[in-house]
Short mmCIF file of C-alpha atoms and ligand atoms in Angstrom, two decimals:
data_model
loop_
_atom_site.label_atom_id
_atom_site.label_comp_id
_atom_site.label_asym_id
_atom_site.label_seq_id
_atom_site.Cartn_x
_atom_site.Cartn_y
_atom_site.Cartn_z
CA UNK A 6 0.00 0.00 0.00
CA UNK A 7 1.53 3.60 -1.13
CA UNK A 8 1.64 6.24 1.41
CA UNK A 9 -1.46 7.78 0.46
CA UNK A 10 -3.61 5.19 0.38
CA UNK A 11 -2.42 4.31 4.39
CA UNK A 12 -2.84 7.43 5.03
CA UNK A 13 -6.85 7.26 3.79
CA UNK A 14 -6.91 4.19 5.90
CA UNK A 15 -5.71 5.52 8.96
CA UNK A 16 -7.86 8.82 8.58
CA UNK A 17 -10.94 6.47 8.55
CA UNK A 18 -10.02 4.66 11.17
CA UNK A 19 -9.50 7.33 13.28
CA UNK A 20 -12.35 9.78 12.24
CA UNK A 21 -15.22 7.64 11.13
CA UNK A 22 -15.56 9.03 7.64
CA UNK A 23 -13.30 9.84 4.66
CA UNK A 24 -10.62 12.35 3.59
CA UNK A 25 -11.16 15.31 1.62
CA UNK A 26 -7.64 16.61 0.81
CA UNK A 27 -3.85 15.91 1.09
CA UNK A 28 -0.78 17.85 1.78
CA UNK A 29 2.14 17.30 2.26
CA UNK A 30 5.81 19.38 3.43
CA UNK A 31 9.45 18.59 2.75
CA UNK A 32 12.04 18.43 5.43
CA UNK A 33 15.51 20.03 4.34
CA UNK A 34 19.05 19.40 4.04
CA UNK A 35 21.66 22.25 3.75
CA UNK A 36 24.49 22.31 1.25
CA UNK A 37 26.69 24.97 3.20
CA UNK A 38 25.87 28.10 5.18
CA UNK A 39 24.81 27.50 8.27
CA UNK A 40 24.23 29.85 11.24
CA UNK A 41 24.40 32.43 8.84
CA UNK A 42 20.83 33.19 8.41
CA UNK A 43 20.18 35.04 11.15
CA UNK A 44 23.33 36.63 10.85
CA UNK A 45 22.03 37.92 7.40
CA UNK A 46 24.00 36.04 5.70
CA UNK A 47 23.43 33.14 2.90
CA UNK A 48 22.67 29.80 3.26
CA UNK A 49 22.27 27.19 0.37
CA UNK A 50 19.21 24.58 1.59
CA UNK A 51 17.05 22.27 -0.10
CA UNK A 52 13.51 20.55 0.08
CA UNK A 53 14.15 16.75 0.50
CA UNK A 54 11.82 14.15 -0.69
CA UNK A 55 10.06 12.95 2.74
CA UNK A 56 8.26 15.41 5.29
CA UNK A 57 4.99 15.42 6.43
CA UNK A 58 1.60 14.97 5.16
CA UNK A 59 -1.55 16.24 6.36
CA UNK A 60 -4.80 14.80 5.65
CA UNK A 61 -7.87 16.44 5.98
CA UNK A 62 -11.94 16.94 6.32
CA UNK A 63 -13.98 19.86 7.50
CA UNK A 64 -15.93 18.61 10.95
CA UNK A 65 -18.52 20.85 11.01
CA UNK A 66 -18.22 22.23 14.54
CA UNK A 67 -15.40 24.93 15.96
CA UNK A 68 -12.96 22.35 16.96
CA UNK A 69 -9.76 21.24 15.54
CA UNK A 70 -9.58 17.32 16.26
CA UNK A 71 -5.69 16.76 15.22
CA UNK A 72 -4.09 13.57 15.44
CA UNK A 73 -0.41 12.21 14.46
CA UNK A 74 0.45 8.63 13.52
CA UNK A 75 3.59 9.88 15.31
CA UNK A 76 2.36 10.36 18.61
CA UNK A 77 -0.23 7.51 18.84
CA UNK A 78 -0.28 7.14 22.07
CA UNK A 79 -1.60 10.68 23.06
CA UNK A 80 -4.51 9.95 20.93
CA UNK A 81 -6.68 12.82 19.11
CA UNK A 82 -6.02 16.66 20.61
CA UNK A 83 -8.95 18.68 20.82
CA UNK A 84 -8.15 22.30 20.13
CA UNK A 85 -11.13 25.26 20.34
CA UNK A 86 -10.67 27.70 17.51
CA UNK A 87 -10.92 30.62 20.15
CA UNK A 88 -8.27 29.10 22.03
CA UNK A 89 -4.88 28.35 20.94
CA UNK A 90 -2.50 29.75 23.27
CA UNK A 91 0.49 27.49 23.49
CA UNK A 92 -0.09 25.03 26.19
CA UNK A 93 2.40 22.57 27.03
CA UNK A 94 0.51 19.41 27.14
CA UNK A 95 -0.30 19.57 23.64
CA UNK A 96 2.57 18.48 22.54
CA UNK A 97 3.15 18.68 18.61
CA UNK A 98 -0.02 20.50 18.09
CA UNK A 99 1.56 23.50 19.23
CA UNK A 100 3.49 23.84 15.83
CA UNK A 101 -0.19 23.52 14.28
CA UNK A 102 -1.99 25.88 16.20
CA UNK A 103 0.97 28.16 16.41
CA UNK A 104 0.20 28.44 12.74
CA UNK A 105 -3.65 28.77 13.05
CA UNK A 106 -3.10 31.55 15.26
CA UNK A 107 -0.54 33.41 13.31
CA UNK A 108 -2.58 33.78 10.43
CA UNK A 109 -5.76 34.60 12.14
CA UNK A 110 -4.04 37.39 13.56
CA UNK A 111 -2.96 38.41 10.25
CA UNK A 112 -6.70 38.94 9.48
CA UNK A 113 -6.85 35.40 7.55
CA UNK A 114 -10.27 34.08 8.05
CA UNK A 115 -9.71 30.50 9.24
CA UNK A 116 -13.18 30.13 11.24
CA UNK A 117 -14.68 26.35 11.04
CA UNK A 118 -13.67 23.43 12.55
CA UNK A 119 -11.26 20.02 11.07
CA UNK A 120 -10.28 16.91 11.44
CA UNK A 121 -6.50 16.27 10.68
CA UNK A 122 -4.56 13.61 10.28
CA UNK A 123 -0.46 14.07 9.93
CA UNK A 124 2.05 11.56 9.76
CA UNK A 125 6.13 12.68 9.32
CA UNK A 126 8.29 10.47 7.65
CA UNK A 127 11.44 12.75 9.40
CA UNK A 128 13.13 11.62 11.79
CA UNK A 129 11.83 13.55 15.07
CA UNK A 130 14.88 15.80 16.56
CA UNK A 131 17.28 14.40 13.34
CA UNK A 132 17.45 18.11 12.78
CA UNK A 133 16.02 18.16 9.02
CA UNK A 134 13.63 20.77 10.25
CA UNK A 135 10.57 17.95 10.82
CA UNK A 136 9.35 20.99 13.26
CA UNK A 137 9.54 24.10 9.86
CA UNK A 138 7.39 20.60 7.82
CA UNK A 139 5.18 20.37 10.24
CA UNK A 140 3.99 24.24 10.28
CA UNK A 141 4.37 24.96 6.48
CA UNK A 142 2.12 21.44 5.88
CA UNK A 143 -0.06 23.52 8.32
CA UNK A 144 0.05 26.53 6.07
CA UNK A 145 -0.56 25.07 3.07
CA UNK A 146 -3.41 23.06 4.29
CA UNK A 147 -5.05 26.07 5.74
CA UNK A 148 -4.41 28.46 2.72
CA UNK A 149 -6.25 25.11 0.69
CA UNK A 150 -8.84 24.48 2.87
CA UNK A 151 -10.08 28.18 3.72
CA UNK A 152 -8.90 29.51 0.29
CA UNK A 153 -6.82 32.24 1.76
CA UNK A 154 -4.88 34.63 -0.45
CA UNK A 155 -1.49 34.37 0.99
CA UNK A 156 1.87 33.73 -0.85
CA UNK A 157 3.98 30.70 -0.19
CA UNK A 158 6.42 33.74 0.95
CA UNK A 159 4.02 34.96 3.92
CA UNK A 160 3.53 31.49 4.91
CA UNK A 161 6.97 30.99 5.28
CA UNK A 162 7.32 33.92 7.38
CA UNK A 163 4.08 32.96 9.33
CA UNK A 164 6.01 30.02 10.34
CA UNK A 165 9.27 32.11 11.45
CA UNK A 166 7.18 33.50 13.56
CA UNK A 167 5.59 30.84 15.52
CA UNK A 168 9.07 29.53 15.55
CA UNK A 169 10.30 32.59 17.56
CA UNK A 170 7.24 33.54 19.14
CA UNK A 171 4.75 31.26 19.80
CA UNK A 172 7.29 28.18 20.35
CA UNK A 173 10.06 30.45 21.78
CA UNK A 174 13.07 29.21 19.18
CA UNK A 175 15.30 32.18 18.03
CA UNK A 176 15.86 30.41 14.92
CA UNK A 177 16.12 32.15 11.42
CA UNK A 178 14.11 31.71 8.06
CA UNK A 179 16.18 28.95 6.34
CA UNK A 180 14.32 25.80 7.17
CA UNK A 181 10.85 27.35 6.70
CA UNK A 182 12.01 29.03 3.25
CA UNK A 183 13.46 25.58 2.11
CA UNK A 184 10.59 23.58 2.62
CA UNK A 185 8.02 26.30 1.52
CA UNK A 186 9.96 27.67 -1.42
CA UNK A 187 12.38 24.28 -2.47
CA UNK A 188 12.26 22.91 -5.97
CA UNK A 189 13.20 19.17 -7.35
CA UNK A 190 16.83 18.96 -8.26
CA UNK A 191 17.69 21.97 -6.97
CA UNK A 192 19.22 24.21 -3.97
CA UNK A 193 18.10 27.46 -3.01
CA UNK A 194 20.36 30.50 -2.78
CA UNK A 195 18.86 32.83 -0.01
CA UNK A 196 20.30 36.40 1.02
CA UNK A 197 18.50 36.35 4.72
CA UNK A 198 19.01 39.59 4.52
CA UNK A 199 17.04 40.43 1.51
CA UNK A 200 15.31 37.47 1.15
CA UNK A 201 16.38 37.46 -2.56
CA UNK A 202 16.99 34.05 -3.72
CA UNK A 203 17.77 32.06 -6.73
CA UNK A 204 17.77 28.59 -7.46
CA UNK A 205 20.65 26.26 -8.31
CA UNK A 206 20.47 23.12 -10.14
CA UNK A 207 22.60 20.61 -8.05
CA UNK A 208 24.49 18.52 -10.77
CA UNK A 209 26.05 16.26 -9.07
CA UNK A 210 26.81 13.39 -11.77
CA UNK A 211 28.02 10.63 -10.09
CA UNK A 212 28.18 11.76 -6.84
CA UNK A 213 25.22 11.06 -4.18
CA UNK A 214 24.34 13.31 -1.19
CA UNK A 215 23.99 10.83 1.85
CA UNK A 216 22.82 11.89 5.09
CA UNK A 217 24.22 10.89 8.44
CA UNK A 218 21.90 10.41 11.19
CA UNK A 219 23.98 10.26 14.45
CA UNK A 220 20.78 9.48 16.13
CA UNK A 221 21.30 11.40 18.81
CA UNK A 222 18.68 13.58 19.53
CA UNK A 223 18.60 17.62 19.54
CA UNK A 224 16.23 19.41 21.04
CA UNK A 225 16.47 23.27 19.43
CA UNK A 226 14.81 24.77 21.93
CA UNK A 227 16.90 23.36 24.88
CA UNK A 228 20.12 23.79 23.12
CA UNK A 229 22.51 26.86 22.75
CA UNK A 230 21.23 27.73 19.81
CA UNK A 231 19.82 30.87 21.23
CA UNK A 232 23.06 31.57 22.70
CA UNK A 233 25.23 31.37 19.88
CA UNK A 234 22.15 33.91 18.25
CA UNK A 235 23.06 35.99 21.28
CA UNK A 236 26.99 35.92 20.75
CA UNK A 237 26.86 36.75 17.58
CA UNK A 238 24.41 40.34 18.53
CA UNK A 239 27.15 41.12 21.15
CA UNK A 240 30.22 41.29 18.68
CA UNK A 241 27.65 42.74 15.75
CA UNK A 242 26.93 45.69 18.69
CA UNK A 243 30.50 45.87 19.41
CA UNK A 244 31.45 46.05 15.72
CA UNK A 245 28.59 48.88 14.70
CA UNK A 246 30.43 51.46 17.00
CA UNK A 247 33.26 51.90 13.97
CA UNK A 248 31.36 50.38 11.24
CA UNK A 249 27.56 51.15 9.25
CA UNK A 250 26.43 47.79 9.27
CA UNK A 251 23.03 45.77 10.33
CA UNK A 252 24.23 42.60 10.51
CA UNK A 253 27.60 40.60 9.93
CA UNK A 254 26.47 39.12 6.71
CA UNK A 255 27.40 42.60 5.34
CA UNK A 256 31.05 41.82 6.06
CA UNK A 257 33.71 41.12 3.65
CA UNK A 258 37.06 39.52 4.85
CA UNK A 259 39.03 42.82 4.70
CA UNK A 260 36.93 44.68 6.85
CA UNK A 261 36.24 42.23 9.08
CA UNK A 262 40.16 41.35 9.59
CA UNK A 263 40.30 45.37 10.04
CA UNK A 264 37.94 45.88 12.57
CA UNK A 265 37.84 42.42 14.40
CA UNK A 266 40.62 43.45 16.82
CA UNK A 267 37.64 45.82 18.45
CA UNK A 268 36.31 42.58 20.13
CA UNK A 269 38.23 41.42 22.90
CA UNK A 270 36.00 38.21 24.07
CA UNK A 271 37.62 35.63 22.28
CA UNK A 272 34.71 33.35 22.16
CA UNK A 273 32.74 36.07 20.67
CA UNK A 274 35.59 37.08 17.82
CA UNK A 275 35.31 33.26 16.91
CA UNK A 276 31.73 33.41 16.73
CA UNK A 277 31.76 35.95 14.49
CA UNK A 278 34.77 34.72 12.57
CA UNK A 279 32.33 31.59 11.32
CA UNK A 280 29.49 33.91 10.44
CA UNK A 281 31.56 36.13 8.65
CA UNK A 282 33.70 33.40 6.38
CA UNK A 283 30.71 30.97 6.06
CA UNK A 284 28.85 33.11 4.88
CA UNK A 285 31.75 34.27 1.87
CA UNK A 286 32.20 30.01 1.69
CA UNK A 287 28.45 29.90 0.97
CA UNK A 288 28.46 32.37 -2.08
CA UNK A 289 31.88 30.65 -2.67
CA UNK A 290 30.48 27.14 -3.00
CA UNK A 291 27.61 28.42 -5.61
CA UNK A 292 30.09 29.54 -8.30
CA UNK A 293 32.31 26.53 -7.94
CA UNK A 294 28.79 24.25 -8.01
CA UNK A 295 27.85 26.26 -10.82
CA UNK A 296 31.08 25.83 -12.90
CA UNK A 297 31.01 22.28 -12.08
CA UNK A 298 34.07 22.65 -9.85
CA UNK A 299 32.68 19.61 -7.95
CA UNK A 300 36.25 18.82 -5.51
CA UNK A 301 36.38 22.72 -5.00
CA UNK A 302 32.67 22.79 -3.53
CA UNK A 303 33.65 19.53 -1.62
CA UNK A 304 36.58 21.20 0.20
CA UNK A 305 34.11 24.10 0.97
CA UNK A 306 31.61 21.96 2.62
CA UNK A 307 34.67 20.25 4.74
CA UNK A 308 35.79 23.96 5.52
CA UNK A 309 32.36 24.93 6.97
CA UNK A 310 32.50 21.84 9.61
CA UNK A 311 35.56 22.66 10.59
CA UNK A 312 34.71 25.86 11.31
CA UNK A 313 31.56 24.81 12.97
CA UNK A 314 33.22 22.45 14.89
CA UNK A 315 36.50 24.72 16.34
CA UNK A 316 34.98 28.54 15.79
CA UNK A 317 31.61 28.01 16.62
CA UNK A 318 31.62 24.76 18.80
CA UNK A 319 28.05 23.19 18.05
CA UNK A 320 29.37 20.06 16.34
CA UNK A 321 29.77 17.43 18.94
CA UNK A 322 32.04 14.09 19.21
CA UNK A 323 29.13 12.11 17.58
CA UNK A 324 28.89 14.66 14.50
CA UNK A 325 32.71 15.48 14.34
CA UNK A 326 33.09 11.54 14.06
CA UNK A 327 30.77 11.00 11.19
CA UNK A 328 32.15 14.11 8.80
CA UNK A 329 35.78 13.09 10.07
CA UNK A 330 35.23 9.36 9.30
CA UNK A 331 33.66 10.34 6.21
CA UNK A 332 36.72 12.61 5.10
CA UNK A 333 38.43 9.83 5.00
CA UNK A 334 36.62 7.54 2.99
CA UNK A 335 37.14 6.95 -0.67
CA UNK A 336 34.83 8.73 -3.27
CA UNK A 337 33.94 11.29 -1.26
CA UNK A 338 33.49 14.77 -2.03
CA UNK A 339 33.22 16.54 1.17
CA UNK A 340 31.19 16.19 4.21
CA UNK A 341 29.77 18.60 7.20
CA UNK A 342 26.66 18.67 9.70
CA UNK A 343 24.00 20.25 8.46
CA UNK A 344 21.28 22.34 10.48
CA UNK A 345 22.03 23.75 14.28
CA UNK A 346 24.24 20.89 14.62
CA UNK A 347 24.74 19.80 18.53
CA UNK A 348 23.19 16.26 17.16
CA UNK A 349 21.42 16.01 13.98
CA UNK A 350 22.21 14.81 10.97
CA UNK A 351 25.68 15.15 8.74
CA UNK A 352 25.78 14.92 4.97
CA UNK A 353 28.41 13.53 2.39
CA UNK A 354 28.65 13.65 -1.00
CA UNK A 355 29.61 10.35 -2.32
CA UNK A 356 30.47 8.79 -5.57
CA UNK A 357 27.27 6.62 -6.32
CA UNK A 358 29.79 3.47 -7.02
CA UNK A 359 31.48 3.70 -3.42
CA UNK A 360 27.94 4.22 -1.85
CA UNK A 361 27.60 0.77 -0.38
CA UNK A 362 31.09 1.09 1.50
CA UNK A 363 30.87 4.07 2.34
CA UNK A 364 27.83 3.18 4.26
CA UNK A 365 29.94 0.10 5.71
CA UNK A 366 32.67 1.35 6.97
CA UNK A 367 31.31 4.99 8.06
CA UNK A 368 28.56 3.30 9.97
CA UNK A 369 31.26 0.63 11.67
CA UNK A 370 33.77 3.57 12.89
CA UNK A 371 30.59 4.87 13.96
CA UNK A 372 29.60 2.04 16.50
CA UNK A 373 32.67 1.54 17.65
CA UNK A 374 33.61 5.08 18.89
CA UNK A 375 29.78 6.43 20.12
CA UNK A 376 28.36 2.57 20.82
CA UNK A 377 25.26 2.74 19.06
CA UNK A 378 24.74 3.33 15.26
CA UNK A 379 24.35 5.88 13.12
CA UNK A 380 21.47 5.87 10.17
CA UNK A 381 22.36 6.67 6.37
CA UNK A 382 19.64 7.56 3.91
CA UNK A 383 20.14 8.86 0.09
CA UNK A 384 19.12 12.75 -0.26
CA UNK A 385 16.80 13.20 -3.53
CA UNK A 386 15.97 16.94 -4.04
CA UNK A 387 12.21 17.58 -4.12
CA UNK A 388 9.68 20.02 -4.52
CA UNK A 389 8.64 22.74 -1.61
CA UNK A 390 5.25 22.33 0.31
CA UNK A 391 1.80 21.98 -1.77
CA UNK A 392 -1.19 19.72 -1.75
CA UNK A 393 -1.26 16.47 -3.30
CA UNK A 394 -3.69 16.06 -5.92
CA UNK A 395 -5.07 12.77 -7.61
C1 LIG B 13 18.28 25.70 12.60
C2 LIG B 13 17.46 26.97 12.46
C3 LIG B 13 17.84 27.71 11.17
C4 LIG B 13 19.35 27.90 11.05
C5 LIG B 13 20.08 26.59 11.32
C6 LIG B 13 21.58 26.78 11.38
O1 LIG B 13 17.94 24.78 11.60
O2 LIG B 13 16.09 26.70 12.46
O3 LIG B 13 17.16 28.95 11.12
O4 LIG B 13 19.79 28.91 11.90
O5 LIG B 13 19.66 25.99 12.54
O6 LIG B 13 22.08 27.19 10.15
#
């Protein structure tokens, strides 16, 4: 049975009558640029082929009934449309009424009760953004379903916003903008700043993009992700008293290796000192991908971990092991974390004949240094959120 068809199943089962619509959201992968989006920098995501679909029927009453194959155990989650403050005890719906909420109070009319179904095919906490699926599913099953007039742009936002506002992560707009905005085959060039963007076509030949779960699980909003956020404020305030800038994405290397003796913290000049070179790596790594300089972008990618892992410490023995093991390894391009790191998941890029021992050998070094094993799936590029139609 395909995907869809369960799904149908399962929505019967659990609401006594049949689905009207389905939707579905990516999760994402990032080539290179990370941390850099809320520095204003670039990043260079894209949508992968699994994520989270949503299935759906108007109920007729003003209640959202909203369960997850997921989270079986907690059953179906009543939620009143008049009240969706964040409550703790609702779990995963949060991310769903988060949304709700948000675009009510954008003036959206979203005013009758559903039924909804969602199952995620992300790994929960593997850090390819299964929380950024789980909202922009939400979006575009609301902007279906009630016909709203918002842009795939807004919706992205939307979801930035319950992100930092409603769920209390300080995160940026990558993940959301990947998933709402990504196309198959391709990777997305974003200037957070601007939010100008451009795609890429990721031509890899015989290379495949492998991702690394180290199954050890990150919770964003526990980490130091909003720390490093803070860091990097402190040496962009410190910075702004001899130089007109908004945000260290502006930075070139000169000026930055001109001015950078004005911070005296040294954890804060390395902080800055990743945002500031990943972020020239990231525009870097598009003009080599785009010449087909394939080893060039590969030794970019390596660059960024390392300077994730020393400058801006959120790698982690368990990451460091799989990018370092991976290094290593024959017929392979270059390797890195990928997302806030601290856990999560690692990619390679991997000659498509050395897949199979690559897989081996990786996963072996793996078990034997961190005692339990790592998971390896093959990346295929896919389209942004939408709804699925028959
Ligand atoms: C998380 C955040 C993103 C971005 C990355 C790090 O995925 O949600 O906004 O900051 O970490 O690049």
């Amino acid at each position: 049975m395909n995907t869809v068809d369960n799904l149908k199943n399962q929505f019967k089962n659990i609401f006594n009558k049949g689905a009207e619509r389905f939707f579905f959201a990516p999760g994402r992968i990032n080539l290179i640029g990370e941390h850099t989006d809320y520095n204003g920098g670039h990043v260079f995501p894209c949508a992968i082929t699994f994520g989270t679909y949503a299935v759906v029927s108007f109920n007729n009453s003003n209640k959202f009934s909203l369960y997850s194959m997921n989270f079986e155990k907690l059953g179906v989650i009543d939620v009143e449309i008049d009240n969706l403050e964040y409550r703790k005890e609702d779990n995963w719906t949060n991310y769903v009424k988060g949304m709700i909420k948000q675009l009510r109070s954008e003036g959206y009319t979203i005013d009758k009760g559903m039924d909804i179904l969602f199952y995620g095919e992300i790994p929960n906490g593997a850090g390819l953004s299964s929380s950024a699926s789980l909202e922009l599913v939400s979006g575009v099953l609301l902007k279906g379903m009630f016909n709203l007039d918002v842009d795939v742009i807004d919706l992205v936002k939307a979801g930035q916003a319950v992100e930092n506002n409603y769920i209390g992560v300080n995160s940026g707009i990558m993940d959301q903008f990947a998933i709402g905005m990504g196309k198959k085959d391709c990777a997305i060039l974003l200037d957070c700043n601007t939010l100008k963007y451009s795609y890429a076509p990721v031509k890899l030949d015989d290379y495949n993009i492998i991702i690394m779960n180290t199954n050890k699980r990150r919770e964003l909003a526990d980490s130091k992700y909003n720390e490093r956020r803070a860091e990097c404020e402190e040496a962009l305030r410190i910075l702004k008293k001899e130089l007109d800038i908004n945000s260290l994405g502006e930075l070139d290397a000169e000026t930055f290796e001109k001015y950078k003796h004005l911070i005296k913290d040294e954890t804060i000049l390395k902080r800055a000192k990743h945002a500031v070179y990943e972020n020239i790596r990231t525009i870097h790594a598009l003009e080599e991908l785009n010449k087909g300089n394939l080893e060039k972008f590969g030794k970019l990618i390596n660059e960024s971990h390392v300077s994730l892992k020393n400058d801006y410490e959120v790698t982690g023995k368990e990451l460091d092991t799989l990018a370092e093991t991976a290094w290593k390894q024959e017929g392979v391009l270059g390797a890195r974390m990928t997302g806030a790191g601290f856990g999560g998941c690692a990619i390679a890029i991997v000659k498509k004949d050395a897949t199979d021992k690559f897989i081996k050998n990786v996963g072996e070094v793996y078990l034997k240094e961190i005692g339990y094993n790592a998971d390896f799936y093959i990346a295929n590029i896919g389209d942004g959120a939408k709804e699925i139609l028959f």
